[in-house]
Amino acid sequence: MPELAGKELRIVGFLCNWCSYGGADTAGVGRFKQPTDLRIIRVPCSGRIDPLFVVKALINGADGVLVSGCHPRDCHYSDGNYYARRRLEMLKQFLPFMGIDGKRFHYTWVSASEGQRWQKVVTDFTRQVHGIGPLHEKKEAAK
Amino acid sequence: MKVGVFICHCGNNIAGTVDVARVAEETRKIPGVAYAINYMYTCSEPGQDQIKDAIKKYDLDRIVVAACSPRMHELTFRRTVEKAGLNRYYFEMANIREHCSWIGEDRELNTNKAMEAVRAAVAKVMQDKPLYSSSFAVNKRVLVIGGGVAGMQAALDCADGGHEVVLVEKSPSVGGMMARLDKTFPTIDCSICILGPKMVDVAQHDLIKLYAYSEVEEVKGYVGNYQIKIRKKATYVDWTKCTGCGECMEKCPSKDAYDSFNFGVAPTKAINIPFPQAIPKKAKIDPTYCRQFTKGKCGVCAKICPTKAINYEMEDEIVTEEVGAIVVASGYGLLDIEKMGEYGGGRYPDVITAIQYERLLNASGPTSGHIVRPSDHEEPKTVVFVSCCGSRDKSIGVPYCSNFCCMYIAKQAILTKDHMPDSQSYVFYMDIRSPGKGYDEFTRRAQEEYGTKYIRGRVSRIFPKGKKMVVRGADTLLGTTVEIEADLVVLANAVTAAPGAPQLAEKLHISYDTNAFYVESHPKLRPVETNTSGVFLAGCAQGPKDIPASVGQGSAAAAKVLSMLSKDFLENDPAIAQVNQNACVGCLKCVKTCPFQAIVEEELRGGKVVAKVIQTVCAGCGVCTSTCPCGAIQLQHFTDNQLLAEVNALCLS
Amino acid sequence: MNAQELRKAAKEVLPSVDVVIGQRAGFDPLHAEPCFATKPEDVDDFIASPLCVHNLASYLPSLKGKKVAVVVKGCDSRTVVQFLEEGLIKRENVTVIGVPCSGIISVKKVLERVSHEPIQSISFDNETVTVKTNKREEKIPLLEVAPGKCTTCQYPNPLIFDVLVGQKLEPRGSAEAVYDDIREFETKSLEERKEYWEKTLGRCIRCYACRNACPLCVCQESCIAETRDPHWMSQKDDPKEKMTFHMIHAIHLAGRCTECGECERVCPMDIPLGQLKKKINMGMKELYDYVPGINPEEKPPMYVFKVEEDKIEEHELS
């Protein structure tokens, strides 16, 4: 089952391999406890993240989407996160027009060494999405 | 399609908070999964054999391992499946350790999350395509950035291995911090006496090309084929003519130039050679002090120079070098003591930094090795050393230990007694960190043989009282406050990243941590590699470390370079962008956004214009794929369909 | 607009190009249709009136390699500029015949206004439309039956042209008022907006007319709404898939849509598709100070970046 009904919401994360995925690993190595809602998809670079993946996830079942890449100036591929920032900001402004709360979508930057920052991002974002509640009607079968 | 899934217990690391048997059981229900099993240590030899055997026995054609992070073991398992005859890209990992078992407390939630991760990985692996590397020629020259002891060691080892080395040093001489030290711990070896021969080796090695007073301006290319632009800063002295005779320095009338080699302990001349053993031993003009530049007239050095080497019109020059590998040994900086307001913030002349004290101790330093107070040039009788000056202090922005201060303080206390037998040294310390060979014995000698008084506690304030400096602090062992009237106070200010470290990292596309030290590929297992292939680390650029560790890392980085350059050809990562010429509409937006200029326009027979990827230049970021409106250019192994499979697996059900 | 002047200008241009694209009377009094003139007598069919609703610039990329002259209104000229910004056409291959425009008709609105009675004739005089049906004659101010884009038109004059036919006109209303409709929609609650779009986009029959008419949808037969590789969408008749499709269209046009309104004009289900793109454009203006199709030297904001963005700030989590 996708999420445990009543306990979790469905949150999908797109993480760049070099920074944020590593940051999430670092958080794990440090045993920094986090809510369990997040499901992580690894991509090489935040610049690989087509805003349409976020749209696709939100329309089809996710209650929240988190994107995280390397800090500006620190992109493994030098410019990928700059393109990501422009595209994702565009999306962030567009979603509410379609009736999807912009707070369901968050993008940020976490480096491979920032395990604690990752823990905070996940914890805060999960709380934020729970604050808004589910985006989709949950199927009975999920209980 | 027959997917095999292997769920690792990782001892208790995963199995402790994830019901791995249940994950395996649920995994068997996923369409396409032909085999699923949980096992104690999948990465162990029997664990890997189990995968190989299952591939044969059950005719599996795709493999998923649910275990630790793919950043840890993806390569391990790719090799495993390859040995069993599958393409190495028919493999995915589900991270159920770092992203699951280690961070969630609830067994039920963790187990469910692990099952989800497996489902996503199975969905992805079913979309995976076989990929094949192609090989490309390697340039066997090496760039070493930084001519300190770590960089010199790396350069010498690479050159001894038969490779041409380009060594770029931003100051006028190689030698780095070690060249400034008087003695080294714990042997009290003369620092320049052991470093000098290495510096000479660097200068005389046929295969080492030294660019002193130069900086890396731009780095282009990729592993095996880098193009480096180097800025040779203007020295206003033609080094091909300069013999290093020092006439100019002697006659130069501008005597107040800041001496960065001596950390401002005494001024130097506007034209100077930094120190007697400098390599190259060449003069350079500091235009902020030179009268020819500030007043427009002087010309003394030009007149006096026997080889007519002075050229006031000189400008920076950019040269290009091609290399195949890069060693970054750009060193460290020191915390500006202006940040330490309670210690005077640099306002009191008799409160100095340890490196300045080192210059005072040094026989070839500005005082010829006589310890004197900067204020009145009198010999101090009471010297107080303050350790952890900024280090391990979050409020200063230095949360880490600077690694070698405890040791050099012990050394400086010993040398102080040697120089002035009737002196008394005190050390305020937080903890004595001396975990090296012979190190702890050394700090004991400082106390027991040399009578240095160690006081465990922090210094709260330093202030002047007549000719003395009062050092007020706590003695936490006695539970009292102490005040010592010192003639000279030496601060062990924190080691920081080198100035400009982030900018250099950005040029090299390597990561740096919150303290601007460069990040190694793995803290335990890949300590000198970076995540950018072909770029290696050595010395304090990666984090504070002492001389033997820096030298060790220099050699280690060189060993990595040598093993890489032992091959004539390297294999590329086939996970790069690929154009579907039928779908490409030739809008060429990908050409505009590619960060590497790896995409060009190609006209097909019949006149259709499409995008074309230059394989060796593409770094595999995928910016093009998310730029392309029609999905015609796809980053292999991270295609739209592969990522959509994961999104759908996680969202649609 | 004066047809005689336009024909004269087109005839002068014709010898130096392969084709002049204009518009001529269509199958009924209410419709005009594109006219590809290769001979002087073809040009005699050209008309110049509020019936000329087509954005003829749309044809330019498909005529790559040919010398083409095209008749454009102010709004259409932005498409030409956008093509130049994106490198989709070569300036030297295109001759732009610009026609200042005081508004065009919306066929749907005219028909609604006369209760869908069969129309016998339509004529224009100083921004007044005279419509004759088999039952009556009605005089209507043009703007009442013009598409939304005309009521706040900021670019009545072509922004790029080689030949200008007619007198330049003043923009209509203030530049700020252009986005009033978007701002008004945004006063609704998120729930209401979601419901509105689910209902409105739910009407979509996925005929792809909007996409086919869009001058900036460069992909056409490679459109990811219909491909299996990549397989972004199924062909299922599902409200989610419809929503996905229109969001794809809008996002692919981010920083590119010149608001020519062709998508809305051709939609058989009367879905206000232009609003989605307009909203994104509003963001492009605010974030990147960019308006598509204004300056051929500019670069569309999704293909460039600034290391320090002026208007993007880190988002805080609550």
mmCIF file of N, CA and C in Angstrom, chain C residues 178-261:
data_model
loop_
_atom_site.group_PDB
_atom_site.id
_atom_site.type_symbol
_atom_site.label_atom_id
_atom_site.label_comp_id
_atom_site.label_asym_id
_atom_site.label_seq_id
_atom_site.Cartn_x
_atom_site.Cartn_y
_atom_site.Cartn_z
ATOM 1 N N VAL C 178 -4.116 44.390 -17.976
ATOM 2 C CA VAL C 178 -4.099 43.181 -18.811
ATOM 3 C C VAL C 178 -4.381 41.932 -17.979
ATOM 4 N N TYR C 179 -3.836 41.914 -16.767
ATOM 5 C CA TYR C 179 -3.967 40.700 -15.954
ATOM 6 C C TYR C 179 -5.108 40.775 -14.938
ATOM 7 N N ASP C 180 -5.993 41.764 -15.093
ATOM 8 C CA ASP C 180 -7.092 41.902 -14.133
ATOM 9 C C ASP C 180 -7.940 40.634 -14.026
ATOM 10 N N ASP C 181 -8.185 40.002 -15.184
ATOM 11 C CA ASP C 181 -9.034 38.797 -15.142
ATOM 12 C C ASP C 181 -8.375 37.689 -14.330
ATOM 13 N N ILE C 182 -7.031 37.586 -14.463
ATOM 14 C CA ILE C 182 -6.316 36.554 -13.709
ATOM 15 C C ILE C 182 -6.412 36.860 -12.208
ATOM 16 N N ARG C 183 -6.175 38.122 -11.881
ATOM 17 C CA ARG C 183 -6.214 38.504 -10.465
ATOM 18 C C ARG C 183 -7.601 38.269 -9.888
ATOM 19 N N GLU C 184 -8.609 38.543 -10.685
ATOM 20 C CA GLU C 184 -9.959 38.342 -10.183
ATOM 21 C C GLU C 184 -10.215 36.861 -9.921
ATOM 22 N N PHE C 185 -9.744 36.023 -10.844
ATOM 23 C CA PHE C 185 -9.927 34.583 -10.656
ATOM 24 C C PHE C 185 -9.214 34.120 -9.384
ATOM 25 N N GLU C 186 -8.092 34.752 -9.115
ATOM 26 C CA GLU C 186 -7.318 34.347 -7.940
ATOM 27 C C GLU C 186 -7.912 34.809 -6.621
ATOM 28 N N THR C 187 -8.979 35.578 -6.686
ATOM 29 C CA THR C 187 -9.662 35.911 -5.434
ATOM 30 C C THR C 187 -10.504 34.717 -4.958
ATOM 31 N N LYS C 188 -10.757 33.779 -5.864
ATOM 32 C CA LYS C 188 -11.497 32.570 -5.475
ATOM 33 C C LYS C 188 -10.641 31.699 -4.557
ATOM 34 N N SER C 189 -11.288 30.866 -3.788
ATOM 35 C CA SER C 189 -10.541 29.956 -2.919
ATOM 36 C C SER C 189 -9.894 28.857 -3.758
ATOM 37 N N LEU C 190 -8.887 28.195 -3.189
ATOM 38 C CA LEU C 190 -8.215 27.107 -3.895
ATOM 39 C C LEU C 190 -9.212 26.031 -4.308
ATOM 40 N N GLU C 191 -10.126 25.723 -3.383
ATOM 41 C CA GLU C 191 -11.153 24.715 -3.661
ATOM 42 C C GLU C 191 -11.983 25.091 -4.886
ATOM 43 N N GLU C 192 -12.391 26.374 -4.905
ATOM 44 C CA GLU C 192 -13.234 26.843 -6.026
ATOM 45 C C GLU C 192 -12.460 26.775 -7.342
ATOM 46 N N ARG C 193 -11.191 27.156 -7.270
ATOM 47 C CA ARG C 193 -10.381 27.123 -8.493
ATOM 48 C C ARG C 193 -10.256 25.698 -9.000
ATOM 49 N N LYS C 194 -9.971 24.790 -8.067
ATOM 50 C CA LYS C 194 -9.783 23.388 -8.444
ATOM 51 C C LYS C 194 -11.060 22.857 -9.089
ATOM 52 N N GLU C 195 -12.178 23.151 -8.427
ATOM 53 C CA GLU C 195 -13.465 22.701 -8.957
ATOM 54 C C GLU C 195 -13.720 23.280 -10.341
ATOM 55 N N TYR C 196 -13.412 24.593 -10.474
ATOM 56 C CA TYR C 196 -13.647 25.265 -11.747
ATOM 57 C C TYR C 196 -12.870 24.576 -12.862
ATOM 58 N N TRP C 197 -11.602 24.329 -12.616
ATOM 59 C CA TRP C 197 -10.796 23.727 -13.694
ATOM 60 C C TRP C 197 -11.164 22.279 -13.937
ATOM 61 N N GLU C 198 -11.488 21.569 -12.878
ATOM 62 C CA GLU C 198 -11.894 20.172 -13.091
ATOM 63 C C GLU C 198 -13.124 20.131 -13.985
ATOM 64 N N LYS C 199 -14.057 21.052 -13.725
ATOM 65 C CA LYS C 199 -15.295 21.094 -14.504
ATOM 66 C C LYS C 199 -15.005 21.593 -15.922
ATOM 67 N N THR C 200 -14.252 22.700 -16.002
ATOM 68 C CA THR C 200 -14.036 23.323 -17.309
ATOM 69 C C THR C 200 -13.155 22.447 -18.198
ATOM 70 N N LEU C 201 -12.047 21.971 -17.635
ATOM 71 C CA LEU C 201 -11.172 21.114 -18.441
ATOM 72 C C LEU C 201 -11.821 19.753 -18.662
ATOM 73 N N GLY C 202 -12.771 19.418 -17.825
ATOM 74 C CA GLY C 202 -13.503 18.165 -17.984
ATOM 75 C C GLY C 202 -14.267 18.120 -19.309
ATOM 76 N N ARG C 203 -14.529 19.306 -19.855
ATOM 77 C CA ARG C 203 -15.241 19.351 -21.148
ATOM 78 C C ARG C 203 -14.345 18.948 -22.307
ATOM 79 N N CYS C 204 -13.033 19.000 -22.060
ATOM 80 C CA CYS C 204 -12.072 18.740 -23.147
ATOM 81 C C CYS C 204 -12.329 17.373 -23.777
ATOM 82 N N ILE C 205 -12.336 17.348 -25.101
ATOM 83 C CA ILE C 205 -12.531 16.066 -25.801
ATOM 84 C C ILE C 205 -11.210 15.555 -26.376
ATOM 85 N N ARG C 206 -10.120 16.230 -25.984
ATOM 86 C CA ARG C 206 -8.774 15.869 -26.441
ATOM 87 C C ARG C 206 -8.687 15.745 -27.953
ATOM 88 N N CYS C 207 -9.233 16.758 -28.615
ATOM 89 C CA CYS C 207 -9.130 16.791 -30.075
ATOM 90 C C CYS C 207 -7.791 17.377 -30.508
ATOM 91 N N TYR C 208 -7.099 18.032 -29.555
ATOM 92 C CA TYR C 208 -5.784 18.651 -29.785
ATOM 93 C C TYR C 208 -5.813 19.811 -30.770
ATOM 94 N N ALA C 209 -7.021 20.368 -31.010
ATOM 95 C CA ALA C 209 -7.104 21.531 -31.900
ATOM 96 C C ALA C 209 -6.276 22.680 -31.324
ATOM 97 N N CYS C 210 -6.332 22.840 -29.995
ATOM 98 C CA CYS C 210 -5.585 23.929 -29.346
ATOM 99 C C CYS C 210 -4.108 23.805 -29.635
ATOM 100 N N ARG C 211 -3.623 22.595 -29.537
ATOM 101 C CA ARG C 211 -2.205 22.338 -29.770
ATOM 102 C C ARG C 211 -1.858 22.544 -31.246
ATOM 103 N N ASN C 212 -2.707 22.024 -32.115
ATOM 104 C CA ASN C 212 -2.402 22.132 -33.538
ATOM 105 C C ASN C 212 -2.415 23.584 -34.003
ATOM 106 N N ALA C 213 -3.273 24.399 -33.369
ATOM 107 C CA ALA C 213 -3.361 25.797 -33.790
ATOM 108 C C ALA C 213 -2.274 26.638 -33.159
ATOM 109 N N CYS C 214 -1.685 26.146 -32.091
ATOM 110 C CA CYS C 214 -0.713 26.955 -31.354
ATOM 111 C C CYS C 214 0.549 27.162 -32.180
ATOM 112 N N PRO C 215 0.894 28.413 -32.459
ATOM 113 C CA PRO C 215 2.088 28.640 -33.280
ATOM 114 C C PRO C 215 3.369 28.198 -32.593
ATOM 115 N N LEU C 216 3.354 28.150 -31.276
ATOM 116 C CA LEU C 216 4.592 27.828 -30.570
ATOM 117 C C LEU C 216 4.714 26.370 -30.154
ATOM 118 N N CYS C 217 3.673 25.580 -30.408
ATOM 119 C CA CYS C 217 3.797 24.140 -30.167
ATOM 120 C C CYS C 217 4.643 23.576 -31.295
ATOM 121 N N VAL C 218 5.945 23.556 -31.072
ATOM 122 C CA VAL C 218 6.846 23.149 -32.141
ATOM 123 C C VAL C 218 6.832 21.642 -32.396
ATOM 124 N N CYS C 219 6.371 20.879 -31.408
ATOM 125 C CA CYS C 219 6.539 19.423 -31.524
ATOM 126 C C CYS C 219 5.577 18.785 -32.520
ATOM 127 N N GLN C 220 4.341 19.287 -32.540
ATOM 128 C CA GLN C 220 3.306 18.742 -33.415
ATOM 129 C C GLN C 220 3.219 17.213 -33.328
ATOM 130 N N GLU C 221 3.629 16.480 -34.363
ATOM 131 C CA GLU C 221 3.392 15.024 -34.297
ATOM 132 C C GLU C 221 4.264 14.323 -33.259
ATOM 133 N N SER C 222 5.265 15.020 -32.746
ATOM 134 C CA SER C 222 6.059 14.425 -31.668
ATOM 135 C C SER C 222 5.508 14.787 -30.294
ATOM 136 N N CYS C 223 4.347 15.406 -30.230
ATOM 137 C CA CYS C 223 3.795 15.884 -28.951
ATOM 138 C C CYS C 223 3.707 14.753 -27.931
ATOM 139 N N ILE C 224 4.215 15.018 -26.745
ATOM 140 C CA ILE C 224 4.271 13.964 -25.735
ATOM 141 C C ILE C 224 2.897 13.566 -25.196
ATOM 142 N N ALA C 225 1.861 14.280 -25.617
ATOM 143 C CA ALA C 225 0.519 13.848 -25.219
ATOM 144 C C ALA C 225 0.120 12.581 -25.959
ATOM 145 N N GLU C 226 0.828 12.292 -27.037
ATOM 146 C CA GLU C 226 0.416 11.134 -27.842
ATOM 147 C C GLU C 226 1.488 10.067 -28.026
ATOM 148 N N THR C 227 2.674 10.301 -27.499
ATOM 149 C CA THR C 227 3.733 9.315 -27.739
ATOM 150 C C THR C 227 3.740 8.231 -26.655
ATOM 151 N N ARG C 228 4.331 7.113 -26.970
ATOM 152 C CA ARG C 228 4.538 6.064 -25.970
ATOM 153 C C ARG C 228 5.931 6.186 -25.377
ATOM 154 N N ASP C 229 6.850 6.752 -26.164
ATOM 155 C CA ASP C 229 8.209 6.936 -25.673
ATOM 156 C C ASP C 229 8.631 8.365 -25.925
ATOM 157 N N PRO C 230 8.528 9.239 -24.954
ATOM 158 C CA PRO C 230 8.088 8.997 -23.574
ATOM 159 C C PRO C 230 6.568 8.882 -23.444
ATOM 160 N N HIS C 231 6.186 8.172 -22.417
ATOM 161 C CA HIS C 231 4.778 7.868 -22.215
ATOM 162 C C HIS C 231 4.231 8.686 -21.052
ATOM 163 N N TRP C 232 3.998 9.958 -21.316
ATOM 164 C CA TRP C 232 3.551 10.835 -20.239
ATOM 165 C C TRP C 232 2.083 10.629 -19.901
ATOM 166 N N MET C 233 1.301 10.283 -20.940
ATOM 167 C CA MET C 233 -0.143 10.220 -20.710
ATOM 168 C C MET C 233 -0.737 9.019 -21.409
ATOM 169 N N SER C 234 -1.830 8.542 -20.848
ATOM 170 C CA SER C 234 -2.563 7.485 -21.539
ATOM 171 C C SER C 234 -3.649 8.149 -22.386
ATOM 172 N N GLN C 235 -4.298 7.380 -23.196
ATOM 173 C CA GLN C 235 -5.371 7.923 -24.021
ATOM 174 C C GLN C 235 -6.732 7.774 -23.334
ATOM 175 N N LYS C 236 -6.652 7.417 -22.058
ATOM 176 C CA LYS C 236 -7.865 7.222 -21.269
ATOM 177 C C LYS C 236 -8.694 8.511 -21.188
ATOM 178 N N ASP C 237 -10.013 8.390 -21.244
ATOM 179 C CA ASP C 237 -10.874 9.557 -21.104
ATOM 180 C C ASP C 237 -11.058 9.811 -19.607
ATOM 181 N N ASP C 238 -10.131 10.552 -19.054
ATOM 182 C CA ASP C 238 -10.065 10.666 -17.604
ATOM 183 C C ASP C 238 -9.800 12.130 -17.268
ATOM 184 N N PRO C 239 -10.529 12.692 -16.323
ATOM 185 C CA PRO C 239 -10.332 14.114 -15.997
ATOM 186 C C PRO C 239 -8.876 14.439 -15.627
ATOM 187 N N LYS C 240 -8.206 13.480 -14.978
ATOM 188 C CA LYS C 240 -6.811 13.724 -14.592
ATOM 189 C C LYS C 240 -5.912 13.849 -15.820
ATOM 190 N N GLU C 241 -6.193 13.018 -16.821
ATOM 191 C CA GLU C 241 -5.378 13.064 -18.026
ATOM 192 C C GLU C 241 -5.606 14.374 -18.782
ATOM 193 N N LYS C 242 -6.866 14.853 -18.739
ATOM 194 C CA LYS C 242 -7.158 16.125 -19.408
ATOM 195 C C LYS C 242 -6.430 17.265 -18.724
ATOM 196 N N MET C 243 -6.496 17.245 -17.406
ATOM 197 C CA MET C 243 -5.807 18.255 -16.617
ATOM 198 C C MET C 243 -4.305 18.199 -16.921
ATOM 199 N N THR C 244 -3.774 16.976 -16.939
ATOM 200 C CA THR C 244 -2.345 16.812 -17.222
ATOM 201 C C THR C 244 -2.001 17.401 -18.589
ATOM 202 N N PHE C 245 -2.807 17.069 -19.585
ATOM 203 C CA PHE C 245 -2.510 17.560 -20.925
ATOM 204 C C PHE C 245 -2.457 19.091 -20.968
ATOM 205 N N HIS C 246 -3.448 19.724 -20.365
ATOM 206 C CA HIS C 246 -3.468 21.186 -20.468
ATOM 207 C C HIS C 246 -2.364 21.839 -19.643
ATOM 208 N N MET C 247 -1.981 21.156 -18.569
ATOM 209 C CA MET C 247 -0.850 21.700 -17.813
ATOM 210 C C MET C 247 0.460 21.504 -18.587
ATOM 211 N N ILE C 248 0.571 20.405 -19.292
ATOM 212 C CA ILE C 248 1.757 20.207 -20.142
ATOM 213 C C ILE C 248 1.826 21.329 -21.177
ATOM 214 N N HIS C 249 0.692 21.558 -21.838
ATOM 215 C CA HIS C 249 0.657 22.597 -22.879
ATOM 216 C C HIS C 249 1.075 23.949 -22.278
ATOM 217 N N ALA C 250 0.493 24.269 -21.130
ATOM 218 C CA ALA C 250 0.781 25.571 -20.517
ATOM 219 C C ALA C 250 2.245 25.674 -20.095
ATOM 220 N N ILE C 251 2.762 24.592 -19.489
ATOM 221 C CA ILE C 251 4.135 24.645 -18.984
ATOM 222 C C ILE C 251 5.143 24.646 -20.136
ATOM 223 N N HIS C 252 4.812 23.939 -21.202
ATOM 224 C CA HIS C 252 5.702 23.986 -22.372
ATOM 225 C C HIS C 252 5.727 25.378 -23.002
ATOM 226 N N LEU C 253 4.706 26.170 -22.716
ATOM 227 C CA LEU C 253 4.668 27.519 -23.284
ATOM 228 C C LEU C 253 5.151 28.573 -22.302
ATOM 229 N N ALA C 254 5.646 28.132 -21.144
ATOM 230 C CA ALA C 254 6.109 29.094 -20.143
ATOM 231 C C ALA C 254 7.187 29.992 -20.736
ATOM 232 N N GLY C 255 6.957 31.295 -20.665
ATOM 233 C CA GLY C 255 7.918 32.242 -21.207
ATOM 234 C C GLY C 255 7.976 32.219 -22.718
ATOM 235 N N ARG C 256 6.960 31.650 -23.363
ATOM 236 C CA ARG C 256 6.956 31.560 -24.820
ATOM 237 C C ARG C 256 5.635 32.023 -25.421
ATOM 238 N N CYS C 257 4.534 31.855 -24.668
ATOM 239 C CA CYS C 257 3.214 32.133 -25.223
ATOM 240 C C CYS C 257 3.051 33.619 -25.476
ATOM 241 N N THR C 258 2.691 33.975 -26.700
ATOM 242 C CA THR C 258 2.524 35.392 -27.042
ATOM 243 C C THR C 258 1.065 35.819 -26.919
ATOM 244 N N GLU C 259 0.253 34.953 -26.369
ATOM 245 C CA GLU C 259 -1.159 35.241 -26.110
ATOM 246 C C GLU C 259 -1.913 35.640 -27.374
ATOM 247 N N CYS C 260 -1.666 34.917 -28.459
ATOM 248 C CA CYS C 260 -2.370 35.208 -29.706
ATOM 249 C C CYS C 260 -3.805 34.698 -29.657
ATOM 250 N N GLY C 261 -4.056 33.775 -28.727
ATOM 251 C CA GLY C 261 -5.433 33.332 -28.503
ATOM 252 C C GLY C 261 -5.928 32.262 -29.460
#
